[in-house]
Structure formats: C-alpha cells, structure tokens
XYZ file of C-alpha atoms in Angstrom:
724
model
C 10.064 -19.144 82.375
C 10.730 -16.804 85.293
C 12.669 -18.463 88.102
C 13.674 -17.128 91.497
C 13.831 -20.533 93.190
C 15.596 -23.763 92.274
C 15.012 -25.947 89.232
C 17.049 -29.136 89.459
C 17.347 -32.199 87.236
C 19.471 -33.823 84.579
C 17.918 -31.135 82.421
C 16.903 -28.087 84.370
C 15.314 -26.728 81.162
C 14.613 -28.881 78.103
C 12.876 -27.414 75.067
C 11.247 -29.928 72.734
C 12.999 -30.690 69.511
C 10.835 -30.803 66.410
C 12.261 -31.297 62.922
C 9.342 -29.781 61.057
C 8.543 -26.673 59.097
C 6.769 -25.199 62.129
C 9.204 -23.197 64.200
C 9.487 -24.060 67.832
C 8.101 -21.356 70.095
C 10.641 -18.843 71.267
C 11.934 -19.721 74.734
C 12.454 -16.774 77.087
C 14.085 -17.703 80.380
C 14.678 -15.266 83.240
C 16.733 -16.679 86.077
C 16.421 -13.921 88.651
C 18.801 -13.038 91.482
C 18.708 -15.928 93.941
C 17.420 -18.314 91.275
C 19.241 -21.595 90.608
C 19.169 -23.686 87.445
C 20.886 -26.930 88.444
C 21.278 -29.184 85.412
C 21.747 -29.046 81.676
C 19.820 -26.209 79.994
C 18.843 -26.950 76.372
C 16.701 -24.356 74.605
C 17.002 -25.806 71.076
C 15.257 -24.364 67.987
C 14.032 -20.776 68.027
C 15.334 -17.262 68.687
C 15.702 -17.848 72.399
C 16.655 -15.513 75.248
C 18.232 -16.355 78.578
C 18.734 -13.693 81.235
C 20.814 -15.033 84.103
C 21.112 -12.878 87.206
C 21.262 -15.934 89.446
C 23.239 -19.161 89.349
C 23.492 -21.797 86.614
C 25.090 -25.063 87.698
C 25.976 -26.910 84.505
C 26.173 -26.131 80.816
C 23.834 -24.078 78.638
C 23.062 -24.977 75.006
C 21.057 -22.243 73.297
C 20.481 -24.404 70.210
C 19.512 -23.288 66.729
C 18.300 -19.740 66.117
C 19.431 -16.160 66.699
C 19.762 -16.404 70.465
C 20.832 -14.015 73.213
C 22.414 -14.682 76.604
C 23.153 -11.996 79.178
C 23.061 -11.291 82.898
C 25.114 -10.623 85.990
C 24.941 -14.152 87.374
C 27.346 -17.077 87.250
C 27.569 -20.197 85.092
C 29.683 -23.075 86.364
C 29.943 -24.667 82.932
C 30.081 -23.279 79.440
C 27.506 -21.512 77.292
C 27.189 -22.847 73.737
C 25.268 -20.370 71.608
C 24.705 -23.016 68.923
C 23.650 -22.344 65.349
C 22.565 -18.859 64.336
C 23.664 -15.242 64.678
C 23.843 -15.006 68.440
C 24.640 -12.432 71.126
C 26.443 -13.301 74.356
C 27.277 -10.879 77.181
C 28.959 -12.413 80.202
C 29.218 -11.292 83.789
C 31.996 -10.219 86.127
C 32.909 -13.857 86.795
C 35.133 -16.091 84.664
C 32.960 -16.828 81.637
C 33.251 -19.689 79.162
C 31.286 -19.219 75.933
C 31.414 -20.466 72.354
C 29.569 -18.777 69.521
C 29.128 -21.950 67.499
C 27.960 -21.388 63.949
C 26.871 -18.038 62.592
C 27.979 -14.441 62.906
C 28.082 -14.085 66.669
C 28.876 -11.260 69.088
C 30.578 -12.332 72.321
C 31.518 -9.974 75.173
C 33.145 -11.160 78.386
C 32.732 -8.187 80.736
C 34.843 -8.863 83.844
C 36.816 -11.936 84.839
C 39.387 -13.998 82.987
C 37.160 -15.344 80.246
C 37.486 -17.777 77.357
C 35.432 -16.718 74.335
C 35.466 -18.927 71.236
C 33.981 -17.676 67.988
C 33.578 -20.970 66.122
C 32.400 -20.775 62.518
C 31.245 -17.454 61.094
C 32.260 -13.813 61.040
C 32.292 -13.163 64.766
C 32.953 -10.169 67.004
C 34.775 -10.939 70.270
C 35.450 -8.508 73.100
C 37.115 -9.630 76.297
C 36.556 -6.404 78.273
C 38.120 -6.327 81.758
C 40.312 -9.224 82.817
C 42.982 -11.264 81.088
C 40.908 -13.135 78.550
C 41.447 -15.757 75.875
C 39.791 -14.772 72.596
C 39.710 -17.386 69.822
C 38.263 -16.279 66.507
C 38.642 -19.663 64.775
C 36.949 -19.761 61.335
C 35.600 -16.765 59.439
C 36.461 -13.083 59.120
C 36.450 -12.126 62.783
C 36.853 -8.834 64.645
C 38.549 -9.116 68.046
C 39.005 -6.291 70.560
C 41.525 -6.616 73.379
C 41.831 -5.030 76.796
C 44.495 -5.860 79.393
C 46.480 -9.107 79.176
C 44.438 -10.923 76.578
C 45.543 -13.980 74.614
C 44.317 -13.711 71.012
C 44.318 -16.384 68.306
C 42.293 -15.039 65.399
C 42.371 -18.322 63.454
C 41.589 -18.685 59.759
C 39.993 -15.975 57.664
C 40.692 -12.303 57.092
C 40.579 -11.112 60.682
C 40.936 -7.738 62.399
C 42.492 -7.516 65.875
C 41.945 -4.121 67.536
C 44.217 -3.410 70.481
C 42.572 -1.632 73.400
C 45.990 -1.021 74.935
C 49.500 -2.425 74.643
C 49.438 -4.790 77.648
C 48.087 -7.840 75.791
C 49.900 -11.157 76.166
C 49.719 -12.688 72.693
C 48.172 -11.693 69.360
C 48.236 -14.313 66.580
C 46.666 -13.377 63.258
C 46.501 -16.926 61.922
C 45.891 -17.759 58.273
C 44.345 -15.302 55.842
C 45.029 -11.599 55.403
C 44.874 -10.284 58.963
C 45.055 -6.704 60.229
C 46.425 -5.473 63.556
C 44.980 -2.104 64.621
C 46.976 -0.077 67.141
C 45.439 1.422 70.265
C 44.916 5.175 70.095
C 47.522 7.630 71.370
C 50.719 9.272 70.160
C 53.553 6.755 70.272
C 56.548 5.538 68.297
C 57.337 1.891 67.550
C 60.191 -0.224 66.294
C 58.926 -3.312 64.460
C 61.950 -5.323 65.587
C 61.003 -4.649 69.228
C 57.352 -5.437 68.514
C 58.133 -8.930 67.160
C 60.757 -9.668 69.811
C 59.415 -12.372 72.114
C 56.800 -13.432 69.529
C 53.964 -11.548 71.202
C 52.730 -10.631 67.720
C 52.873 -12.654 64.517
C 50.762 -13.783 61.590
C 49.565 -10.328 60.496
C 49.852 -8.909 57.011
C 48.464 -5.426 57.670
C 49.314 -2.913 60.410
C 47.025 0.064 60.980
C 48.547 3.045 62.777
C 46.544 5.618 64.704
C 47.196 9.376 64.655
C 50.699 10.584 65.585
C 52.261 7.136 65.544
C 55.580 6.484 63.757
C 57.305 3.154 63.107
C 60.751 1.817 62.164
C 60.662 -1.183 59.807
C 63.428 -3.565 58.681
C 63.162 -6.512 56.276
C 63.864 -9.264 58.816
C 61.133 -8.032 61.166
C 58.618 -8.086 58.306
C 59.121 -11.850 57.967
C 58.545 -12.310 61.704
C 55.503 -10.028 61.799
C 53.894 -11.829 58.841
C 54.919 -15.291 60.109
C 57.236 -16.027 57.199
C 55.702 -13.722 54.621
C 57.495 -11.050 52.645
C 54.891 -8.298 52.177
C 53.593 -5.978 54.904
C 50.929 -3.320 54.426
C 50.878 -0.235 56.664
C 47.758 1.908 56.836
C 48.295 5.440 58.007
C 47.773 9.149 57.399
C 49.803 12.342 57.110
C 50.570 12.290 60.845
C 52.348 8.938 60.502
C 55.971 8.443 59.478
C 57.545 5.211 58.206
C 61.301 4.984 58.826
C 62.990 2.334 56.687
C 66.011 0.628 58.256
C 68.482 -0.735 55.712
C 68.721 -0.456 51.929
C 65.319 0.191 50.386
C 64.189 1.290 46.941
C 60.934 2.905 45.856
C 59.187 1.003 43.046
C 55.854 1.330 41.268
C 52.975 2.219 43.567
C 49.962 -0.107 43.764
C 46.273 0.025 44.630
C 44.696 -2.748 46.723
C 40.968 -2.810 47.478
C 40.715 0.833 46.496
C 43.596 1.957 48.746
C 46.712 3.463 47.126
C 50.095 2.396 48.526
C 53.705 3.419 48.101
C 55.799 0.324 47.408
C 59.244 -0.021 48.965
C 61.442 -3.109 48.533
C 64.557 -4.496 50.195
C 65.662 -7.858 48.836
C 62.589 -10.083 48.946
C 60.815 -7.901 51.522
C 58.187 -5.349 50.516
C 56.479 -2.593 52.482
C 53.271 -1.086 51.136
C 52.594 2.219 52.918
C 49.562 4.459 52.497
C 50.393 7.248 50.069
C 49.513 9.892 52.676
C 52.260 8.669 55.004
C 55.711 10.214 55.227
C 58.445 7.710 54.291
C 62.097 8.361 55.085
C 65.293 6.545 55.941
C 65.903 5.511 59.531
C 68.502 7.641 61.219
C 69.400 7.744 64.888
C 65.846 7.444 66.182
C 65.332 4.922 68.971
C 61.789 3.623 69.328
C 60.329 0.850 71.462
C 57.780 -1.951 71.431
C 54.876 -3.048 73.599
C 54.118 -2.385 77.247
C 54.592 -5.124 79.819
C 51.837 -7.726 79.956
C 49.042 -6.751 82.314
C 49.384 -7.927 85.905
C 47.344 -10.720 87.395
C 46.728 -14.338 86.521
C 47.498 -15.113 82.889
C 44.672 -15.578 80.447
C 43.388 -19.166 80.755
C 44.516 -21.446 77.961
C 41.837 -23.481 76.173
C 41.636 -27.133 77.140
C 39.840 -29.590 79.389
C 41.136 -27.965 82.553
C 39.785 -24.580 81.525
C 36.398 -26.062 80.626
C 36.472 -24.982 76.991
C 38.728 -26.000 74.131
C 39.076 -25.113 70.487
C 35.992 -26.019 68.466
C 36.023 -29.483 66.936
C 35.204 -28.943 63.242
C 33.697 -32.444 63.018
C 30.130 -32.609 64.298
C 27.501 -35.342 64.395
C 24.240 -33.917 63.096
C 21.075 -35.825 62.271
C 18.006 -34.494 60.443
C 18.897 -30.876 61.050
C 15.992 -28.776 59.846
C 16.826 -25.828 57.625
C 14.467 -22.892 57.595
C 14.412 -20.083 55.050
C 17.595 -18.452 56.345
C 20.741 -19.293 54.346
C 22.981 -21.953 55.896
C 26.674 -22.221 54.999
C 28.994 -25.135 55.747
C 32.486 -23.663 55.985
C 35.618 -25.103 54.301
C 37.045 -26.785 57.428
C 33.680 -27.979 58.695
C 32.512 -31.603 58.674
C 28.973 -32.800 59.441
C 28.010 -36.456 59.592
C 25.052 -38.667 60.492
C 24.523 -42.380 61.085
C 22.628 -43.073 57.862
C 19.915 -40.521 58.571
C 19.634 -37.285 56.672
C 22.134 -34.677 57.797
C 20.066 -31.736 56.520
C 16.353 -31.662 55.720
C 14.107 -28.905 54.435
C 10.633 -28.400 53.052
C 10.914 -24.633 52.651
C 12.864 -22.146 50.558
C 16.191 -22.971 52.155
C 19.603 -22.172 50.714
C 22.330 -24.609 51.728
C 25.842 -23.679 50.611
C 28.557 -26.239 51.281
C 32.287 -25.570 51.243
C 33.080 -28.367 53.685
C 32.168 -32.041 53.978
C 28.762 -33.611 54.656
C 28.464 -37.369 55.234
C 25.745 -39.872 55.974
C 27.339 -43.181 56.949
C 25.023 -46.161 57.370
C 25.772 -49.778 58.190
C 22.493 -51.207 59.461
C 19.304 -50.050 57.754
C 20.025 -50.636 54.066
C 19.293 -47.123 52.753
C 20.761 -43.748 53.651
C 20.265 -40.120 52.625
C 22.586 -37.166 53.156
C 20.652 -34.111 51.900
C 16.846 -34.361 51.754
C 14.866 -31.379 50.425
C 11.114 -31.742 49.979
C 10.406 -28.145 48.977
C 11.837 -25.530 46.611
C 15.136 -25.260 48.471
C 18.446 -24.663 46.734
C 21.752 -26.463 47.179
C 25.097 -24.944 46.185
C 27.968 -27.384 46.681
C 31.635 -26.471 46.461
C 32.791 -29.190 48.864
C 31.957 -32.873 49.381
C 28.534 -34.480 49.891
C 28.769 -38.221 50.483
C 26.401 -41.052 51.329
C 27.897 -44.396 52.296
C 25.684 -47.434 52.885
C 27.623 -50.575 53.798
C 24.885 -52.857 55.149
C 25.333 -56.429 54.003
C 23.720 -57.570 50.783
C 20.939 -60.018 51.676
C 17.582 -61.293 50.523
C 15.443 -58.381 51.681
C 14.175 -55.593 49.426
C 16.188 -52.431 49.453
C 15.437 -48.790 48.853
C 17.917 -46.481 47.130
C 20.506 -44.464 48.995
C 20.706 -40.807 47.973
C 23.519 -38.316 48.362
C 21.125 -35.508 47.413
C 17.342 -35.782 47.082
C 15.709 -32.538 45.981
C 12.085 -31.425 45.974
C 11.769 -31.113 42.199
C 9.865 -27.825 42.307
C 9.791 -26.047 38.955
C 10.260 -22.748 40.781
C 13.394 -23.896 42.600
C 16.755 -22.370 41.817
C 19.264 -24.748 40.222
C 21.337 -27.236 42.122
C 24.881 -25.939 41.612
C 27.834 -28.267 42.024
C 31.493 -27.421 41.580
C 32.615 -29.934 44.207
C 31.948 -33.651 44.646
C 28.647 -35.441 45.197
C 29.132 -39.163 45.766
C 26.689 -41.984 46.528
C 27.987 -45.430 47.483
C 25.946 -48.470 48.474
C 26.827 -52.083 49.026
C 23.314 -53.612 49.051
C 20.913 -51.320 47.193
C 20.652 -48.708 44.505
C 22.912 -45.672 44.734
C 21.620 -42.359 43.388
C 23.869 -39.306 43.622
C 21.371 -36.561 42.700
C 17.608 -37.074 42.494
C 14.731 -34.864 41.410
C 16.555 -31.590 40.737
C 14.446 -29.124 38.795
C 17.634 -27.888 37.162
C 21.317 -28.668 37.478
C 24.508 -26.695 36.903
C 27.441 -29.089 37.293
C 31.089 -28.198 36.836
C 32.324 -30.706 39.402
C 31.938 -34.440 39.922
C 28.710 -36.392 40.541
C 29.141 -40.142 41.055
C 27.029 -43.127 42.095
C 28.485 -46.585 42.760
C 26.656 -49.725 43.911
C 28.427 -52.987 44.615
C 25.412 -55.255 44.011
C 22.625 -53.125 42.616
C 21.763 -50.248 40.338
C 23.465 -46.865 40.147
C 22.180 -43.556 38.779
C 24.355 -40.461 38.627
C 21.651 -37.831 38.112
C 18.046 -38.986 38.235
C 14.781 -37.270 37.309
C 16.390 -33.970 36.367
C 14.737 -31.477 34.054
C 16.945 -31.140 30.999
C 14.614 -28.416 29.800
C 11.794 -26.509 31.451
C 8.484 -28.339 31.343
C 6.592 -25.200 30.269
C 8.831 -23.002 28.111
C 11.394 -25.724 27.196
C 14.393 -23.504 27.982
C 17.630 -25.232 28.946
C 17.850 -26.138 32.637
C 20.610 -28.797 32.569
C 24.209 -27.633 32.330
C 27.063 -30.099 32.682
C 30.692 -29.323 31.995
C 31.913 -31.632 34.750
C 31.668 -35.405 35.199
C 28.585 -37.522 35.930
C 29.412 -41.166 36.614
C 27.393 -44.295 37.453
C 28.823 -47.742 38.208
C 26.493 -50.668 38.903
C 27.172 -54.066 40.421
C 23.982 -55.806 39.308
C 20.192 -55.543 39.018
C 19.786 -55.738 42.803
C 16.666 -56.708 44.724
C 14.960 -53.433 45.510
C 11.438 -52.132 45.208
C 11.301 -49.597 42.368
C 9.365 -46.963 44.233
C 11.854 -44.292 45.244
C 13.746 -42.732 42.414
C 15.031 -45.672 40.407
C 11.594 -46.592 39.053
C 11.835 -44.015 36.246
C 14.510 -45.986 34.387
C 13.550 -49.516 33.229
C 15.063 -52.270 35.338
C 17.099 -53.616 32.416
C 19.468 -50.658 32.762
C 21.557 -51.264 35.851
C 23.697 -48.136 35.496
C 22.362 -44.789 34.289
C 24.420 -41.652 33.908
C 21.549 -39.169 33.579
C 17.794 -39.762 33.508
C 16.209 -36.526 32.327
C 12.950 -35.044 31.218
C 12.922 -33.085 27.978
C 15.874 -31.886 25.937
C 19.410 -31.952 27.243
C 22.777 -30.357 26.433
C 25.991 -31.989 27.639
C 29.352 -30.228 27.602
C 31.092 -32.563 30.035
C 31.377 -36.292 30.668
C 28.454 -38.660 31.298
C 29.483 -42.267 31.896
C 27.512 -45.391 32.841
C 29.607 -48.516 33.386
C 29.541 -51.949 35.011
C 31.444 -52.683 38.201
C 33.579 -55.715 38.941
C 30.638 -57.631 40.493
C 28.340 -57.146 37.503
C 27.471 -59.637 34.783
C 29.148 -58.289 31.618
C 25.923 -58.940 29.696
C 23.989 -56.318 31.675
C 22.977 -53.030 30.096
C 23.965 -49.491 30.995
C 22.665 -46.219 29.569
C 24.464 -42.895 29.451
C 21.420 -40.649 28.982
C 17.867 -41.899 29.407
C 15.556 -39.249 27.925
C 12.081 -39.397 29.475
C 8.829 -37.924 28.216
C 7.197 -35.090 30.133
C 4.727 -37.230 32.102
C 3.904 -39.382 29.108
C 3.609 -36.557 26.566
C 4.166 -38.613 23.422
C 4.308 -35.665 21.011
C 6.931 -33.426 22.620
C 10.347 -33.983 21.014
C 13.527 -34.286 23.028
C 16.746 -32.942 21.559
C 20.034 -34.236 22.939
C 23.116 -32.166 22.110
C 26.479 -33.626 23.057
C 29.528 -31.407 23.021
C 31.419 -33.593 25.473
C 31.361 -37.345 26.089
C 28.504 -39.803 26.665
C 29.336 -43.440 27.444
C 27.113 -46.480 28.009
C 26.341 -49.842 26.471
C 23.476 -47.764 25.169
C 24.694 -44.199 25.162
C 21.307 -42.531 24.578
C 17.848 -44.088 24.895
C 14.527 -42.322 24.371
C 11.744 -43.396 26.718
C 8.898 -45.251 25.005
C 6.391 -44.529 27.775
C 3.139 -43.501 26.117
C 4.198 -45.071 22.796
C 6.105 -41.957 21.835
C 5.841 -40.809 18.233
C 7.922 -37.688 18.817
C 10.585 -36.753 16.295
C 13.669 -36.689 18.487
C 17.102 -35.422 17.566
C 20.667 -36.113 18.648
C 23.383 -33.657 17.674
C 26.814 -35.066 18.407
C 29.690 -32.612 18.389
C 31.789 -34.653 20.802
C 32.278 -38.350 21.530
C 29.541 -40.953 22.016
C 30.518 -44.499 22.990
C 27.548 -46.858 22.826
C 24.345 -47.217 20.849
C 21.613 -44.637 20.314
C 18.009 -45.899 20.372
C 15.387 -43.687 18.744
C 11.659 -44.490 18.662
C 8.897 -44.367 16.067
C 9.118 -40.732 14.987
C 10.976 -39.047 12.159
C 14.216 -38.797 14.072
C 17.451 -36.984 13.267
C 21.012 -37.896 14.111
C 23.638 -35.304 13.198
C 27.138 -36.548 13.905
C 28.905 -34.496 11.264
C 31.081 -32.775 13.893
C 31.584 -35.665 16.298
C 32.635 -39.277 16.780
C 30.218 -42.172 17.296
C 31.515 -45.552 18.519
C 28.300 -47.555 18.360
C 25.167 -47.976 16.259
C 22.418 -45.427 15.733
C 19.047 -47.244 15.677
C 16.168 -45.385 14.071
C 13.376 -47.890 14.891
C 10.306 -46.582 13.000
C 9.692 -43.367 11.091
C 11.467 -41.638 8.245
C 14.786 -40.942 9.911
C 17.759 -38.871 8.789
C 21.242 -39.823 9.962
C 24.462 -37.988 9.157
C 27.946 -39.146 10.065
C 31.244 -37.337 10.265
C 34.939 -37.964 9.802
C 34.888 -41.214 11.797
C 33.438 -44.646 11.000
C 29.667 -44.651 11.593
C 27.103 -47.454 11.777
C 23.425 -46.705 11.060
C 20.337 -48.898 11.379
C 17.392 -46.895 10.108
C 14.821 -49.556 10.992
C 11.351 -49.263 9.511
C 10.494 -46.321 7.308
C 12.100 -44.445 4.458
C 15.415 -43.368 5.917
C 18.147 -41.086 4.602
C 21.625 -42.121 5.702
C 24.824 -40.174 4.968
C 28.014 -41.658 6.371
C 30.224 -38.648 5.786
C 33.924 -39.477 5.743
C 35.709 -42.721 6.653
C 34.300 -46.263 6.324
C 30.603 -46.380 7.209
C 28.015 -49.162 7.460
C 24.242 -49.293 7.034
C 22.262 -52.178 8.560
C 18.921 -53.614 7.415
C 16.918 -56.374 9.065
C 16.366 -58.978 6.326
C 18.394 -61.266 4.099
C 20.080 -60.025 0.927
C 17.470 -61.681 -1.275
C 14.684 -59.506 0.202
C 16.208 -56.223 -1.028
C 17.076 -54.492 -4.252
C 20.109 -52.238 -4.242
C 20.434 -49.623 -6.968
C 23.060 -46.930 -7.466
C 21.021 -43.891 -8.467
C 24.040 -41.623 -8.911
C 27.703 -41.718 -8.072
C 28.006 -42.844 -4.463
C 24.230 -42.785 -3.830
C 22.318 -46.054 -3.385
C 18.636 -46.828 -3.018
C 17.839 -49.869 -0.859
C 14.267 -51.177 -1.156
C 12.915 -53.894 1.118
C 10.151 -54.875 3.493
C 11.173 -52.236 6.058
C 11.060 -49.309 3.608
C 13.111 -47.461 1.040
C 16.398 -46.084 2.286
C 18.746 -43.661 0.553
C 22.433 -44.250 1.308
C 25.155 -41.696 0.627
C 28.828 -42.102 1.519
C 28.041 -45.555 2.918
C 30.722 -48.144 2.141
C 29.132 -51.323 3.571
C 25.553 -52.612 3.597
C 24.902 -55.293 6.221
C 22.040 -57.782 5.777
C 20.953 -60.515 8.165
C 22.908 -63.126 6.192
C 25.778 -61.209 4.602
C 27.527 -57.885 4.182
C 28.301 -56.329 0.807
C 30.528 -53.475 -0.211
C 28.918 -50.613 -2.012
C 31.313 -49.607 -4.806
C 30.571 -46.075 -5.923
C 31.853 -44.420 -9.091
C 31.915 -45.162 -12.844
C 35.045 -47.309 -12.965
C 38.163 -46.970 -15.118
C 38.000 -47.301 -18.901
C 40.680 -49.632 -20.274
C 41.128 -49.882 -24.065
C 43.008 -53.016 -25.070
C 42.381 -52.379 -28.777
C 45.661 -50.589 -29.344
C 49.082 -51.495 -30.590
C 50.689 -49.369 -27.865
C 50.686 -51.350 -24.561
C 51.531 -48.241 -22.555
C 48.019 -46.946 -23.157
C 46.217 -49.747 -21.323
C 49.082 -50.206 -18.883
C 48.611 -46.597 -17.771
C 44.866 -47.136 -17.409
C 45.377 -50.302 -15.346
C 47.810 -48.473 -13.058
C 45.053 -45.929 -12.327
C 42.876 -48.622 -10.716
C 43.056 -48.300 -6.935
C 41.765 -50.520 -4.145
C 38.933 -49.505 -1.784
C 41.291 -47.588 0.472
C 42.787 -45.597 -2.405
C 46.016 -47.610 -2.663
C 47.564 -48.915 -5.876
C 46.659 -52.512 -6.641
C 50.317 -53.322 -7.254
C 51.292 -56.624 -8.856
C 54.452 -58.089 -10.404
C 54.630 -55.645 -13.294
C 53.473 -58.203 -15.890
C 50.874 -56.980 -18.346
C 49.071 -58.459 -21.295
C 51.001 -58.012 -24.495
C-alpha cells in the first residue's frame, strides 16, 4: 500500500488473520509525506514493513512476524511491534513504542520518547531527547543520551551511558552491568549513589583513564542491598579503597580474572589489570546535572504507554517453524479455545503459564499440535473446563494434544501439565511420540474419565528403543464413567477403566510415580489402571516389557491390551512398588518381582507363565497353562480356579510342590499358601522333626520336641509338661 492521501475508518489498514500453515502475505505500507492513516492499523501475521513519513492518527499493531517500522512522520498513538524480532526507528516527535515479544531493536531518534522492550533480549536507544527506556523482561541492552529514565527490568541487562546527564538508571533484578561513557574522569561511588540516580547494578565497567573511590556502604546502595560489586577495567584504571580492606583469594568469573577485596560483608572484585590502592586525600565527584528540558515522561495512562502487562489473552495463536518461548513472568490464556496451535515443525518452550479456561462448550484444549512440533515445558500448562455436567455427550479436554509423529522430538516436561474437567474426560498429555517427564502431569475429572498420559510411545514402533522416560509424577483421578463419545483420545482405553495413569504403545520403563485413583464423586467399585499397555496397531506377536523402578498404582496396576487376541509373551520387571493387580494375556509371560514390592495379584491368564516374588508377600494366579511360581521371601500365596477336590498337590522336593488340575500343571516354590475356590491350605515344606520316644532318658525327646517351631519360626511353647 502506497498512500499520499487519506485513509480513514475504524481500521485504516486491516490485514486478514488466518490461523493456518500458509503464511499471510507480507504487508508493505508506505505512508508518504502528506499521507494520513486515520484509524487503527493492524498488519497481523507476516514480516511486515511500515514506512511513515506522513501522519498516523491512532495506534499501530504490527502483529506477528519480524516487522519493521520507520519514518519521519508522526503517530498520535502507540506502535506495538507485536510478536517477533522487530525493528523500530522513531521520528523527531515524541514516540511511544513497545517491542512486544521477541528480540527487538527500538530507537527513538528525537523527542521525549517512551520505548518499552517487553519480553525478549531487546536493544533500546533513546537518542536525542529525555526518554524513558524500559527493558522489562530478558537480557536487554540500553543506551542513554541526555536526561533519560532507565528501568532495565528483569534479566542480565547492560546499560551503556552516552553521557552523565541521565536522570535515573535502575538495573532491576538479575546481574546487571553499568557501562560508563567514554572520557577521562574520576568518580566517587558514594557521590554516584547519592540521590539514588543509580542502583540495582552488580557490575561497573570503567572506560580508559577513569578512576574510582569505593567504600563498603556505597556498594550496598549501588547493588540495591547486595554485598558484591564487580569492576571491569584495564591498566589505565585505578581502584581506591576507602576504609579497612583485605586482599583475599582471586577468582575467575565467566573467564574474567578478578582481584578480590573484602571489608566486613562487602566484596569488591576488580579486574586483575587494574591498579588497586588505599584511598588517600583524593577528592572525586559523581554525575553531571540532569539534562535540561522537560523530564522524561513516566509510563502510565497519561503518557499513552505503560509497563507491559505480562498477562495476555491469546486464542489459537499459530506457531510457525521459528522457536517460540514463553518467559518466566509471562501468562497466556484463552476462553476454552487452544492457546497455541501448530501443524509444522514448531518448537514451543514454556517457562511461564499457559491456560485455557472454558465454562460453556464442554471441551477445551490448551496446546494443540497436529504436526511434528516439539513442546518443552518448564512452567505451567493448564486446561480448566467447568461447564455443567448434563445429559449431552462430551468430548475430552486436553492440556496438551500432540501430533504423534514418529519423527517428532520428545515432549519434555520439568514443570506442571494439568487437565481439569467437570463434565467430560480430562487428558493431560495425548499422542506424544515420546515423553521425557521429570515434573508433574495430572488429569482430574469430576464426573468422567481421566487419563494422565494417553497414546504415548513407550518404545519406538520400528526399532523398539526406549522413548518414554518418567522420573516425575503422572496422576489421573476420575469421577465416573461419564457420558462422552469415545472418539478423541479416550477411545484407546476400554470404558471400564475410568482413570488411567499411562496408556502406551510398546514397552515402557518407569522411574517415577504413575497413579490412577478414584475421586470423591466416583463409585468405589469402578476400575482404574496405572499402565495400560497397548499393541502396536493390533500386532499380536510383539511383546511389551514393562520395567518399574518407581511406583505404579491402580486398582489394576498394569493391564496388557487384548486387542487382536494377543499371544505375545509379555514381561513385567518390578524393582520398585506396584499397588494393584497385573493382568497378563495368553502368552508365556514373565513377572520378575525379586527386587520389588507387589501389593496385589499377578494374573497370568493363559500360557506357560513364570512368576518370581521378592522379600515381600506376593500373590500369584497363573491361570491356564503350566506355570512356574516362586514366591521368594515372606508369606506368599498361589491361586487356582477350581475346588480342592479337582487338584492333586505333591511335594516333589523340600519346599517345591507340583499342583495338577484342569487348568494345567504348576510348579510352586517358596509358596506358603495355596488358595482354591472353596478353601485355602498351607503348604508345609521340609522333612519334619524326628522324635524318638523309645528311650529311658526323657531329655532326648524333650529336646527334639523343643526344636519344633510354628510356621513363623517361633517356639511352640506350652506349659512345660512332657510325656514321662
């Protein structure tokens, strides 16, 4: 658009918004001298350019993309550069501009400007005039000239003084550096901090031929309550220490060597090239007077631009292939719609908070990736669906729904991912090709099903390498079976399981906590499952191996999917704690609990299974087939399906029993109880104690009788009366 006339309307320029994988065309607007744009200018998605040599009446929103704004004209409102790595160059008038998100470059030129960096590592330059320069979040670089007001904000910022007539320079939080203007000059730190023109800096960089006097009290003021001050300098710089100081062990920080001087709790770290000596009679000064003219405008409604609000409403924001980072203090939210969507190779890294909050339509999604994008979460991702529970059918609400591409990089979570729904199913993470979790993943539904991690690949579908890593917590809490259509995510797990910790394809290794429980609204008779192990698209011959080094909890802790009538020989290796039953299928399955604890029953179903217990009490039900059961230590139980009369029980050697019945021949070792349908018997191993009563010496058989112990290894006791 090239304009030399007048374009007037509520929107003088409105670029179409399209949340799709096709980039919007780049908008290039030239508002020539004499041209007027009267209205709101919204350029939206794309790497847009706006050259303004005329007049803009209203605000300008450059939108998403790496945009540029420049020109000699005027803008009555503010210029919001939006998302992306943008470039803004103002005019000689009083400019108001905010960088928004991204690593932006903002220059004010003339006039008393307000430039706000926003989120990202920004570069701000006020140029002529008494300007307000706000770095806000990120590692910013700010250059002053004249009577500027500087608030660098959070992050490790650098403030470079163009001269010594600035009004205020605040470093803010982080490790901030103040760089002196060039020119030979001597300073006294106590004079520099007098009047609070400078504070919140941890590092001072001197230029050539500049000396400085430092005392311990001024260090605390310069660093805004800190106790350590770094001074960067060279051989032409001298540090004069006022008071009692001692030289201690030198240090190296970020490759720079420093002399370390201490006085009480205060420490000065000075570049090793600098000259350090005691303060004598030298008298040095501080800053120049603040530049003349109207003071730099303070941010606020009256000035037309305030500090950036870190909380932003954002709905269905399309991510392209460029990385997108949500910063620690940043909050994005939507009204039940997706906050971020992508069908490309996006990388979304979250250090902040992302919410989707719905109260009308009964399903919500926070992150929705349809392609091979990657999510790295160090913050909070939350979906909250509070629509009333009624008689309609509900779809699941997802905190994170991934594309499931085998080529995608893993979903990494060290923060919190939480899905909450009143009416329908809640799924925290769905369809991740691989998962690395060291944080917390939770799904809670008040009236329906809940799945912590759904449709994840525990192992690669082709080479079977491990793709699921959990050393954190995965939690699912269900309120009931719900009334939803099983078409989006929760259809993989049978409806009888209302809460599922992890539903995975292939083998899985757990080093953390996986829990599936019932909520307060749920019928206590409902079933939950900790890990539901699914076949690779119905492949009934591929085994799944579950290794637990942490904790798995559910009414049924581990269940193997019987889709395709699986005959695979699955295996569970328990080196941790399992609370709940394990359900194998018809293959020759293996349970190895020799190094763990099992609070539940291991069901073998069909096949010739092998089950091994450990130091805790184990319960095994081999089912059909010729099973080998070893209880290990403690008091263990084997279960068969029929009545006692249908089986023969034979001790083949000490502590080893053969049980023969209609469901096969089982070999029991270190099993103390055998449970039938109608009774339970104790299996008494050993050869007994020989007692010889054919002796005239009663002490002989009395000693033998005293050697008889009960099942727990305790003496039988008695009243001391023996046969004579």
